[in-house]
GROMACS .gro file of C-alpha atoms in nm:
model
  427
    1MET     CA    1  -2.570  -0.989  -1.502
    2ALA     CA    2  -2.283  -0.883  -1.277
    3ARG     CA    3  -2.365  -0.922  -0.909
    4PRO     CA    4  -2.312  -0.646  -0.652
    5VAL     CA    5  -2.007  -0.689  -0.432
    6PHE     CA    6  -2.017  -0.556  -0.076
    7ILE     CA    7  -1.745  -0.467   0.174
    8VAL     CA    8  -1.883  -0.583   0.507
    9ASP     CA    9  -1.592  -0.545   0.748
   10GLY     CA   10  -1.216  -0.509   0.778
   11SER     CA   11  -0.930  -0.447   1.013
   12ARG     CA   12  -0.559  -0.375   1.012
   13THR     CA   13  -0.259  -0.380   1.242
   14PRO     CA   14  -0.091  -0.065   1.360
   15PHE     CA   15   0.172   0.040   1.109
   16LEU     CA   16   0.510   0.005   1.281
   17LYS     CA   17   0.804   0.209   1.160
   18ALA     CA   18   1.108   0.004   1.058
   19ARG     CA   19   1.398   0.091   1.282
   20SER     CA   20   1.715  -0.108   1.356
   21GLY     CA   21   1.687  -0.468   1.240
   22PRO     CA   22   1.384  -0.690   1.178
   23GLY     CA   23   1.065  -0.588   1.355
   24PRO     CA   24   0.863  -0.809   1.590
   25PHE     CA   25   0.637  -0.951   1.317
   26THR     CA   26   0.685  -1.133   0.988
   27PRO     CA   27   0.435  -1.073   0.705
   28VAL     CA   28   0.222  -1.371   0.810
   29ASP     CA   29   0.243  -1.272   1.177
   30LEU     CA   30   0.097  -0.934   1.084
   31ALA     CA   31  -0.181  -1.087   0.875
   32VAL     CA   32  -0.274  -1.317   1.161
   33GLN     CA   33  -0.263  -1.040   1.421
   34CYS     CA   34  -0.541  -0.840   1.255
   35GLY     CA   35  -0.713  -1.142   1.098
   36ARG     CA   36  -0.796  -1.318   1.424
   37PRO     CA   37  -1.006  -1.042   1.583
   38LEU     CA   38  -1.170  -0.969   1.247
   39LEU     CA   39  -1.281  -1.329   1.200
   40ALA     CA   40  -1.373  -1.373   1.567
   41ARG     CA   41  -1.640  -1.102   1.549
   42GLN     CA   42  -1.814  -1.245   1.243
   43PRO     CA   43  -2.144  -1.440   1.267
   44PHE     CA   44  -2.005  -1.715   1.046
   45SER     CA   45  -1.722  -1.967   1.058
   46PRO     CA   46  -1.376  -1.889   0.916
   47ASP     CA   47  -1.414  -2.184   0.678
   48ASP     CA   48  -1.725  -2.028   0.519
   49PHE     CA   49  -1.501  -1.820   0.291
   50ASP     CA   50  -1.449  -1.935  -0.066
   51ARG     CA   51  -1.104  -1.783  -0.113
   52VAL     CA   52  -0.825  -1.602   0.068
   53ILE     CA   53  -0.623  -1.356  -0.141
   54LEU     CA   54  -0.332  -1.167   0.009
   55GLY     CA   55  -0.103  -0.905  -0.141
   56CYS     CA   56   0.265  -0.921  -0.043
   57VAL     CA   57   0.577  -0.794  -0.217
   58ASN     CA   58   0.873  -0.892   0.002
   59VAL     CA   59   0.784  -1.255   0.072
   60ILE     CA   60   1.032  -1.405   0.316
   61ALA     CA   61   1.183  -1.748   0.261
   62ASP     CA   62   1.007  -1.906   0.559
   63GLU     CA   63   0.660  -1.802   0.437
   64MET     CA   64   0.624  -1.893   0.072
   65ASN     CA   65   0.268  -1.812  -0.040
   66PRO     CA   66   0.188  -1.615   0.277
   67ALA     CA   67  -0.184  -1.620   0.193
   68ARG     CA   68  -0.195  -1.996   0.242
   69VAL     CA   69   0.019  -1.987   0.558
   70ALA     CA   70  -0.199  -1.713   0.706
   71ALA     CA   71  -0.522  -1.895   0.616
   72LEU     CA   72  -0.404  -2.209   0.792
   73ARG     CA   73  -0.290  -2.017   1.100
   74LEU     CA   74  -0.627  -1.841   1.107
   75GLY     CA   75  -0.805  -2.176   1.129
   76MET     CA   76  -0.975  -2.145   0.791
   77GLY     CA   77  -0.939  -2.514   0.709
   78GLU     CA   78  -0.703  -2.727   0.505
   79ASP     CA   79  -0.928  -2.711   0.199
   80MET     CA   80  -0.925  -2.330   0.184
   81VAL     CA   81  -0.782  -2.207  -0.145
   82ALA     CA   82  -0.543  -1.919  -0.073
   83PHE     CA   83  -0.303  -1.739  -0.302
   84THR     CA   84  -0.073  -1.438  -0.296
   85VAL     CA   85  -0.073  -1.153  -0.549
   86GLN     CA   86   0.205  -0.906  -0.629
   87ILE     CA   87   0.182  -0.582  -0.824
   88ASN     CA   88   0.420  -0.374  -0.613
   89CYS     CA   89   0.240  -0.093  -0.428
   90GLY     CA   90  -0.094  -0.208  -0.571
   91SER     CA   91  -0.081  -0.560  -0.425
   92GLY     CA   92  -0.324  -0.494  -0.140
   93MET     CA   93  -0.577  -0.337  -0.378
   94GLN     CA   94  -0.520  -0.611  -0.635
   95SER     CA   95  -0.633  -0.866  -0.376
   96ILE     CA   96  -0.961  -0.675  -0.336
   97ASP     CA   97  -1.003  -0.634  -0.710
   98THR     CA   98  -0.945  -1.004  -0.775
   99ALA     CA   99  -1.195  -1.094  -0.503
  100TYR     CA  100  -1.441  -0.839  -0.643
  101ARG     CA  101  -1.427  -1.001  -0.984
  102TYR     CA  102  -1.466  -1.354  -0.843
  103ILE     CA  103  -1.782  -1.251  -0.660
  104ARG     CA  104  -1.919  -1.026  -0.935
  105GLU     CA  105  -1.902  -1.307  -1.189
  106GLY     CA  106  -2.058  -1.564  -0.955
  107HIS     CA  107  -1.748  -1.773  -0.884
  108ALA     CA  108  -1.745  -1.698  -0.510
  109ASP     CA  109  -1.972  -1.555  -0.241
  110MET     CA  110  -1.726  -1.453   0.030
  111VAL     CA  111  -1.357  -1.371   0.001
  112LEU     CA  112  -1.106  -1.254   0.259
  113ALA     CA  113  -0.879  -1.009   0.076
  114GLY     CA  114  -0.577  -0.845   0.234
  115GLY     CA  115  -0.227  -0.712   0.213
  116THR     CA  116   0.075  -0.759   0.435
  117GLU     CA  117   0.432  -0.640   0.440
  118ALA     CA  118   0.722  -0.646   0.684
  119LEU     CA  119   0.974  -0.417   0.517
  120SER     CA  120   1.200  -0.442   0.822
  121HIS     CA  121   1.250  -0.809   0.725
  122ALA     CA  122   1.369  -0.725   0.373
  123PRO     CA  123   1.687  -0.928   0.323
  124LEU     CA  124   2.048  -0.833   0.274
  125VAL     CA  125   2.178  -1.013  -0.035
  126TRP     CA  126   2.522  -1.103  -0.159
  127PRO     CA  127   2.665  -0.949  -0.476
  128ASN     CA  128   2.680  -1.185  -0.775
  129SER     CA  129   3.057  -1.204  -0.741
  130GLY     CA  130   3.011  -1.342  -0.389
  131VAL     CA  131   2.751  -1.592  -0.507
  132ARG     CA  132   2.986  -1.717  -0.779
  133TRP     CA  133   3.270  -1.750  -0.528
  134PHE     CA  134   3.053  -1.951  -0.291
  135ALA     CA  135   2.930  -2.172  -0.576
  136GLY     CA  136   3.290  -2.242  -0.676
  137LEU     CA  137   3.380  -2.333  -0.319
  138ALA     CA  138   3.077  -2.559  -0.280
  139THR     CA  139   3.142  -2.750  -0.604
  140ALA     CA  140   3.519  -2.786  -0.567
  141LYS     CA  141   3.631  -3.151  -0.545
  142GLY     CA  142   3.893  -3.249  -0.295
  143MET     CA  143   4.078  -3.056  -0.027
  144ALA     CA  144   4.330  -2.895  -0.264
  145ALA     CA  145   4.058  -2.764  -0.494
  146LYS     CA  146   3.859  -2.631  -0.200
  147LEU     CA  147   4.163  -2.450  -0.061
  148ALA     CA  148   4.233  -2.299  -0.402
  149ALA     CA  149   3.873  -2.182  -0.429
  150ALA     CA  150   3.881  -2.041  -0.075
  151PHE     CA  151   4.191  -1.834  -0.149
  152LYS     CA  152   4.001  -1.659  -0.431
  153LEU     CA  153   3.783  -1.482  -0.176
  154ARG     CA  154   3.796  -1.102  -0.189
  155PRO     CA  155   3.642  -0.873   0.078
  156ARG     CA  156   3.416  -0.709  -0.181
  157TYR     CA  157   3.251  -1.047  -0.242
  158LEU     CA  158   3.100  -1.030   0.107
  159LYS     CA  159   2.973  -0.674   0.093
  160PRO     CA  160   2.595  -0.703   0.139
  161ILE     CA  161   2.344  -0.532  -0.086
  162ILE     CA  162   2.034  -0.383   0.077
  163GLY     CA  163   1.755  -0.575  -0.093
  164LEU     CA  164   1.493  -0.308  -0.022
  165GLU     CA  165   1.705  -0.041  -0.190
  166ARG     CA  166   1.727  -0.245  -0.508
  167GLY     CA  167   1.361  -0.338  -0.485
  168LEU     CA  168   1.264   0.029  -0.481
  169THR     CA  169   1.471   0.102  -0.792
  170ASP     CA  170   1.302   0.066  -1.128
  171PRO     CA  171   1.498  -0.186  -1.340
  172ILE     CA  172   1.406  -0.017  -1.670
  173THR     CA  173   1.486   0.346  -1.594
  174ASP     CA  174   1.730   0.275  -1.307
  175LEU     CA  175   1.554   0.550  -1.109
  176ASN     CA  176   1.456   0.484  -0.750
  177MET     CA  177   1.105   0.576  -0.645
  178GLY     CA  178   1.218   0.901  -0.485
  179GLN     CA  179   1.380   1.012  -0.809
  180THR     CA  180   1.058   0.946  -0.999
  181ALA     CA  181   0.882   1.174  -0.749
  182GLU     CA  182   1.143   1.439  -0.825
  183VAL     CA  183   1.060   1.407  -1.196
  184VAL     CA  184   0.686   1.454  -1.131
  185GLY     CA  185   0.755   1.752  -0.906
  186HIS     CA  186   0.973   1.912  -1.173
  187LEU     CA  187   0.709   1.863  -1.444
  188PHE     CA  188   0.444   2.047  -1.241
  189GLY     CA  189   0.657   2.300  -1.056
  190ILE     CA  190   0.598   2.160  -0.708
  191THR     CA  191   0.813   2.346  -0.455
  192ARG     CA  192   0.993   2.216  -0.151
  193ALA     CA  193   0.781   2.443   0.070
  194GLN     CA  194   0.459   2.296  -0.073
  195SER     CA  195   0.582   1.941  -0.014
  196ASP     CA  196   0.688   2.011   0.345
  197ALA     CA  197   0.357   2.183   0.422
  198TYR     CA  198   0.166   1.885   0.283
  199ALA     CA  199   0.374   1.641   0.491
  200ALA     CA  200   0.322   1.838   0.812
  201GLU     CA  201  -0.053   1.840   0.748
  202SER     CA  202  -0.051   1.461   0.701
  203HIS     CA  203   0.102   1.419   1.048
  204ARG     CA  204  -0.144   1.665   1.198
  205ARG     CA  205  -0.441   1.483   1.049
  206LEU     CA  206  -0.329   1.140   1.166
  207ALA     CA  207  -0.255   1.268   1.517
  208HIS     CA  208  -0.603   1.422   1.526
  209ALA     CA  209  -0.763   1.099   1.405
  210GLN     CA  210  -0.581   0.901   1.675
  211ALA     CA  211  -0.676   1.149   1.948
  212GLU     CA  212  -1.041   1.156   1.843
  213GLY     CA  213  -1.069   0.776   1.818
  214PHE     CA  214  -1.146   0.780   1.446
  215LEU     CA  215  -0.936   0.465   1.396
  216LYS     CA  216  -1.113   0.265   1.665
  217GLY     CA  217  -1.251  -0.054   1.515
  218GLU     CA  218  -1.011  -0.031   1.223
  219VAL     CA  219  -0.674  -0.073   1.399
  220GLU     CA  220  -0.633  -0.389   1.606
  221THR     CA  221  -0.377  -0.418   1.886
  222ALA     CA  222  -0.090  -0.650   1.791
  223PHE     CA  223   0.089  -0.864   2.050
  224SER     CA  224   0.445  -0.985   1.995
  225ARG     CA  225   0.590  -1.311   2.122
  226ASP     CA  226   0.782  -1.133   2.399
  227GLY     CA  227   0.464  -0.989   2.548
  228LYS     CA  228   0.481  -0.637   2.408
  229PHE     CA  229   0.175  -0.479   2.251
  230PHE     CA  230   0.136  -0.224   1.973
  231ASP     CA  231  -0.186  -0.027   1.952
  232HIS     CA  232  -0.121   0.269   1.722
  233ASP     CA  233   0.067   0.378   1.412
  234ASP     CA  234   0.398   0.476   1.568
  235GLY     CA  235   0.552   0.684   1.289
  236VAL     CA  236   0.331   0.988   1.348
  237ARG     CA  237   0.511   1.307   1.451
  238PRO     CA  238   0.247   1.554   1.575
  239ASP     CA  239   0.508   1.824   1.626
  240SER     CA  240   0.608   1.830   1.258
  241THR     CA  241   0.579   2.167   1.090
  242ALA     CA  242   0.676   2.296   0.751
  243GLU     CA  243   0.954   2.490   0.921
  244THR     CA  244   1.107   2.188   1.096
  245LEU     CA  245   1.076   1.972   0.784
  246ALA     CA  246   1.250   2.243   0.580
  247LYS     CA  247   1.569   2.174   0.775
  248LEU     CA  248   1.604   1.821   0.631
  249ARG     CA  249   1.837   1.759   0.341
  250PRO     CA  250   1.716   1.614   0.009
  251VAL     CA  251   1.769   1.239  -0.004
  252PHE     CA  252   1.762   1.147  -0.370
  253GLU     CA  253   1.879   1.452  -0.568
  254ARG     CA  254   2.127   1.656  -0.366
  255PRO     CA  255   2.154   1.943  -0.318
  256TRP     CA  256   1.854   2.085  -0.507
  257GLY     CA  257   1.595   1.807  -0.479
  258GLN     CA  258   1.252   1.843  -0.321
  259VAL     CA  259   1.213   1.495  -0.173
  260THR     CA  260   1.337   1.436   0.183
  261ALA     CA  261   1.283   1.172   0.449
  262GLY     CA  262   1.031   1.408   0.606
  263ASN     CA  263   0.802   1.447   0.304
  264SER     CA  264   0.824   1.083   0.189
  265SER     CA  265   0.627   0.780   0.303
  266GLN     CA  266   0.781   0.586   0.589
  267ILE     CA  267   0.927   0.235   0.566
  268THR     CA  268   0.695   0.030   0.784
  269ASP     CA  269   0.549  -0.309   0.871
  270GLY     CA  270   0.174  -0.368   0.867
  271ALA     CA  271  -0.119  -0.576   0.741
  272SER     CA  272  -0.482  -0.515   0.647
  273TRP     CA  273  -0.786  -0.729   0.557
  274VAL     CA  274  -1.132  -0.663   0.417
  275ILE     CA  275  -1.423  -0.905   0.386
  276LEU     CA  276  -1.608  -0.901   0.054
  277ALA     CA  277  -1.946  -1.067   0.010
  278SER     CA  278  -2.218  -1.119  -0.248
  279ASP     CA  279  -2.580  -1.025  -0.183
  280ALA     CA  280  -2.651  -1.395  -0.129
  281ALA     CA  281  -2.385  -1.417   0.144
  282VAL     CA  282  -2.512  -1.096   0.302
  283ALA     CA  283  -2.861  -1.242   0.324
  284LYS     CA  284  -2.746  -1.587   0.437
  285HIS     CA  285  -2.530  -1.461   0.724
  286ARG     CA  286  -2.741  -1.151   0.801
  287LEU     CA  287  -2.447  -0.920   0.741
  288THR     CA  288  -2.459  -0.541   0.739
  289PRO     CA  289  -2.262  -0.408   0.442
  290LYS     CA  290  -2.060  -0.090   0.480
  291ALA     CA  291  -2.013  -0.016   0.110
  292VAL     CA  292  -2.041  -0.155  -0.239
  293ILE     CA  293  -1.761  -0.166  -0.495
  294VAL     CA  294  -1.888   0.008  -0.808
  295ASP     CA  295  -1.591  -0.029  -1.042
  296SER     CA  296  -1.211  -0.046  -1.064
  297HIS     CA  297  -0.947   0.043  -1.318
  298TRP     CA  298  -0.575  -0.022  -1.370
  299ALA     CA  299  -0.349   0.187  -1.591
  300ALA     CA  300   0.011   0.189  -1.709
  301LEU     CA  301   0.249   0.473  -1.791
  302ASP     CA  302   0.619   0.563  -1.826
  303PRO     CA  303   0.797   0.420  -1.518
  304SER     CA  304   0.991   0.746  -1.474
  305ILE     CA  305   0.664   0.926  -1.390
  306MET     CA  306   0.497   0.639  -1.207
  307GLY     CA  307   0.373   0.891  -0.947
  308LEU     CA  308   0.101   1.002  -1.190
  309GLY     CA  309  -0.056   0.654  -1.174
  310PRO     CA  310  -0.359   0.783  -0.976
  311VAL     CA  311  -0.438   1.036  -1.249
  312MET     CA  312  -0.408   0.777  -1.525
  313SER     CA  313  -0.624   0.518  -1.345
  314ALA     CA  314  -0.886   0.726  -1.164
  315THR     CA  315  -0.967   0.950  -1.462
  316PRO     CA  316  -1.093   0.674  -1.695
  317LEU     CA  317  -1.267   0.512  -1.397
  318LEU     CA  318  -1.466   0.829  -1.337
  319HIS     CA  319  -1.530   0.883  -1.709
  320ARG     CA  320  -1.669   0.531  -1.748
  321ASN     CA  321  -1.914   0.600  -1.466
  322ASP     CA  322  -2.016   0.948  -1.593
  323LEU     CA  323  -1.848   1.123  -1.300
  324THR     CA  324  -1.604   1.409  -1.257
  325VAL     CA  325  -1.351   1.469  -0.981
  326LYS     CA  326  -1.604   1.710  -0.825
  327ASP     CA  327  -1.856   1.427  -0.787
  328VAL     CA  328  -1.627   1.234  -0.551
  329GLU     CA  329  -1.680   1.341  -0.192
  330THR     CA  330  -1.397   1.145  -0.029
  331TRP     CA  331  -1.057   1.055  -0.172
  332GLU     CA  332  -0.779   0.827  -0.049
  333LEU     CA  333  -0.468   0.881  -0.260
  334ASN     CA  334  -0.172   0.690  -0.121
  335GLU     CA  335   0.098   0.931  -0.011
  336ALA     CA  336   0.409   0.775  -0.157
  337PHE     CA  337   0.567   1.122  -0.161
  338ALA     CA  338   0.420   1.463  -0.092
  339THR     CA  339   0.566   1.590  -0.420
  340GLN     CA  340   0.397   1.306  -0.606
  341VAL     CA  341   0.054   1.366  -0.448
  342LEU     CA  342   0.077   1.737  -0.525
  343GLY     CA  343   0.186   1.651  -0.878
  344CYS     CA  344  -0.130   1.446  -0.928
  345LEU     CA  345  -0.348   1.729  -0.800
  346ALA     CA  346  -0.169   1.970  -1.032
  347ALA     CA  347  -0.211   1.735  -1.330
  348TRP     CA  348  -0.588   1.715  -1.281
  349ASN     CA  349  -0.601   2.094  -1.268
  350ASP     CA  350  -0.377   2.148  -1.573
  351ASP     CA  351  -0.569   2.228  -1.892
  352LYS     CA  352  -0.293   2.125  -2.134
  353PHE     CA  353  -0.216   1.796  -1.956
  354CYS     CA  354  -0.583   1.700  -1.938
  355ARG     CA  355  -0.640   1.778  -2.305
  356GLU     CA  356  -0.325   1.619  -2.447
  357ILE     CA  357  -0.274   1.324  -2.212
  358LEU     CA  358  -0.615   1.245  -2.066
  359GLY     CA  359  -0.821   1.335  -2.372
  360LEU     CA  360  -1.053   1.563  -2.178
  361ASP     CA  361  -1.208   1.888  -2.302
  362GLY     CA  362  -1.016   2.083  -2.041
  363ALA     CA  363  -0.886   2.064  -1.686
  364ALA     CA  364  -1.053   1.790  -1.481
  365GLY     CA  365  -1.072   2.027  -1.188
  366GLU     CA  366  -0.932   2.088  -0.846
  367ILE     CA  367  -0.975   1.833  -0.568
  368ASP     CA  368  -1.069   1.998  -0.240
  369ARG     CA  369  -0.798   1.913   0.013
  370ASP     CA  370  -1.069   1.871   0.277
  371ARG     CA  371  -1.187   1.568   0.077
  372LEU     CA  372  -0.841   1.415   0.034
  373ASN     CA  373  -0.673   1.184   0.289
  374VAL     CA  374  -0.885   1.330   0.566
  375ASP     CA  375  -0.703   1.135   0.840
  376GLY     CA  376  -0.351   1.154   0.703
  377GLY     CA  377  -0.172   0.901   0.490
  378ALA     CA  378   0.148   0.712   0.422
  379ILE     CA  379   0.372   1.009   0.502
  380SER     CA  380   0.252   1.001   0.862
  381LEU     CA  381   0.155   0.637   0.913
  382GLY     CA  382   0.380   0.454   0.668
  383HIS     CA  383   0.372   0.257   0.345
  384PRO     CA  384   0.409  -0.119   0.386
  385VAL     CA  385   0.416  -0.174   0.013
  386GLY     CA  386   0.194  -0.481  -0.022
  387THR     CA  387  -0.056  -0.349   0.233
  388SER     CA  388  -0.123   0.014   0.147
  389GLY     CA  389  -0.368  -0.049  -0.137
  390ASN     CA  390  -0.581  -0.252   0.099
  391ARG     CA  391  -0.559  -0.001   0.381
  392ILE     CA  392  -0.671   0.293   0.170
  393VAL     CA  393  -0.984   0.104   0.062
  394LEU     CA  394  -1.060  -0.002   0.419
  395HIS     CA  395  -1.007   0.347   0.556
  396LEU     CA  396  -1.201   0.508   0.272
  397VAL     CA  397  -1.504   0.298   0.364
  398ASN     CA  398  -1.473   0.385   0.733
  399ALA     CA  399  -1.414   0.755   0.665
  400MET     CA  400  -1.716   0.773   0.434
  401LYS     CA  401  -1.934   0.619   0.701
  402ARG     CA  402  -1.809   0.863   0.966
  403LEU     CA  403  -1.843   1.166   0.741
  404GLY     CA  404  -2.174   1.060   0.591
  405THR     CA  405  -2.047   1.080   0.234
  406ARG     CA  406  -2.185   0.866  -0.046
  407ARG     CA  407  -1.909   0.827  -0.302
  408GLY     CA  408  -1.534   0.774  -0.270
  409VAL     CA  409  -1.226   0.680  -0.471
  410ALA     CA  410  -0.916   0.497  -0.348
  411THR     CA  411  -0.616   0.528  -0.578
  412GLU     CA  412  -0.240   0.487  -0.578
  413CYS     CA  413   0.073   0.506  -0.785
  414ILE     CA  414   0.259   0.180  -0.836
  415GLY     CA  415   0.630   0.127  -0.889
  416GLY     CA  416   0.710   0.020  -1.242
  417GLY     CA  417   0.475   0.272  -1.400
  418LEU     CA  418   0.126   0.158  -1.299
  419GLY     CA  419  -0.175   0.298  -1.120
  420GLY     CA  420  -0.488   0.156  -0.964
  421ALA     CA  421  -0.821   0.309  -0.865
  422MET     CA  422  -1.141   0.181  -0.707
  423LEU     CA  423  -1.482   0.351  -0.694
  424ILE     CA  424  -1.677   0.290  -0.374
  425GLU     CA  425  -2.032   0.386  -0.275
  426ALA     CA  426  -2.182   0.379   0.074
  427VAL     CA  427  -2.489   0.162   0.137
   0.00000   0.00000   0.00000
C-alpha cells in the first residue's frame, strides 16, 4: 500500500526583484540562505535525509547540478544523493512530487525538496554568427590565418542576446509567455481593467500579509557577502491601484494588448525548501506534520494557451478524488499574469469549455476570490521560475494552518504547454 507523505516544515528566502545586473545571490547561494536556518531548527541531523531534490531552470556555469552543490554546502554529507529537476515553471513543484513518490513507494523516508532561481544571473549569449567567428579565429593555424580570420569580424557578431528573453519564448509557437497570456485573455474576454484590478489586489494582499506578520517563519532573512541583509519580498508596491496600473503601456501586443509590466509576474531571485517525511520518519524523529500530500497531477496542452495549465491539471486531480472546485477551501494558483489567472477562473466557470474540453456535465463552478492567493502572489512578490512551484505549496500549507482550513490545491501554468497541481490536506 502507498504510504502517507507529510510536509513537516519549510522555508524560503525573500524574493528579490531583479534590477540592474546580477543580484547578490546565485541559485545555490539562495538555496543555502534559507536551507541553513531550516535544517538548524530540526531535531535531526542534516545527513539523516535520503535525498535532496532541487528545481532550477537557469543553472549557471559555476553551479552544475545545484542540488548537489547546495547539499554539500549545507553540510549534508558527501554520500548524500542530490539531483536537479527542470520542468520550467513547475520545477519547484516537480521536486516535491518526485520526493512524494519516493516516500510513498517506500524508497525513502525523508527528502529535502526545493526550488531556486536567480533570474538576475541569466546570461547574455553571443549570436551564432559570433560563435562561428570565434571558432574560426581559435582554430586558425599560423599568424596569417589568424589575422585573416580576425578581419572577418563584423559588429553584429558581438551583439549580445538576452538569454532570459529567449528562454521565455516558446520554441514551437515562437510566442513569448506574455503573448500566450494575451491569447488566453482574448479567448475568455478578460479586460485590461479586470487585469489591473487583480494585480492591484495582489499587491494589497501581500503588503497586508507582511504588515500582519503572516510570513513570519516562512521567509528567512538572507545575508549577502558584503554584509547587507534582505528580510522581505521587495517587489511589493502597496500604493498600486487599478487607476495607476492603467497608465502603463502594453508590453507584448502594442497598442491593444492587455498584459503590462504592472499586471505580470516580476522577474526575481529566490529559493524555497520543504521537508517531506514518511510516517516512520515522523515517529522516529518526533516530528509534527503540518499537512499531508493527498495526490498530484500533471497535464499538457497547446503551448499557445499554456496559461490554462492549472485548469487542465487541477480538474482531473479533483475528479480523481471525488471533489469539486467548491470543496477546496484554499487555493494557490501561481500568478504568471493577471490575465492568465482570470482566464483560468473564467474557464472553470464556462459551461461550454467545461463540457467540450474538460468532459464535465457543465461548468465546474466559480472559485471564491477570498479562497484564492489569500496573501498575494507572483505579481506582487515575483516569479523565480524554478522556485515558484515550491513556494506555492509551502505557502498553501502555512495559509491553511493560519486560516484553519482543511483542504487546499496548489497549481500553476508551465511554459511549453504544461500544468501541475497538488492536493494538500491539513493534519
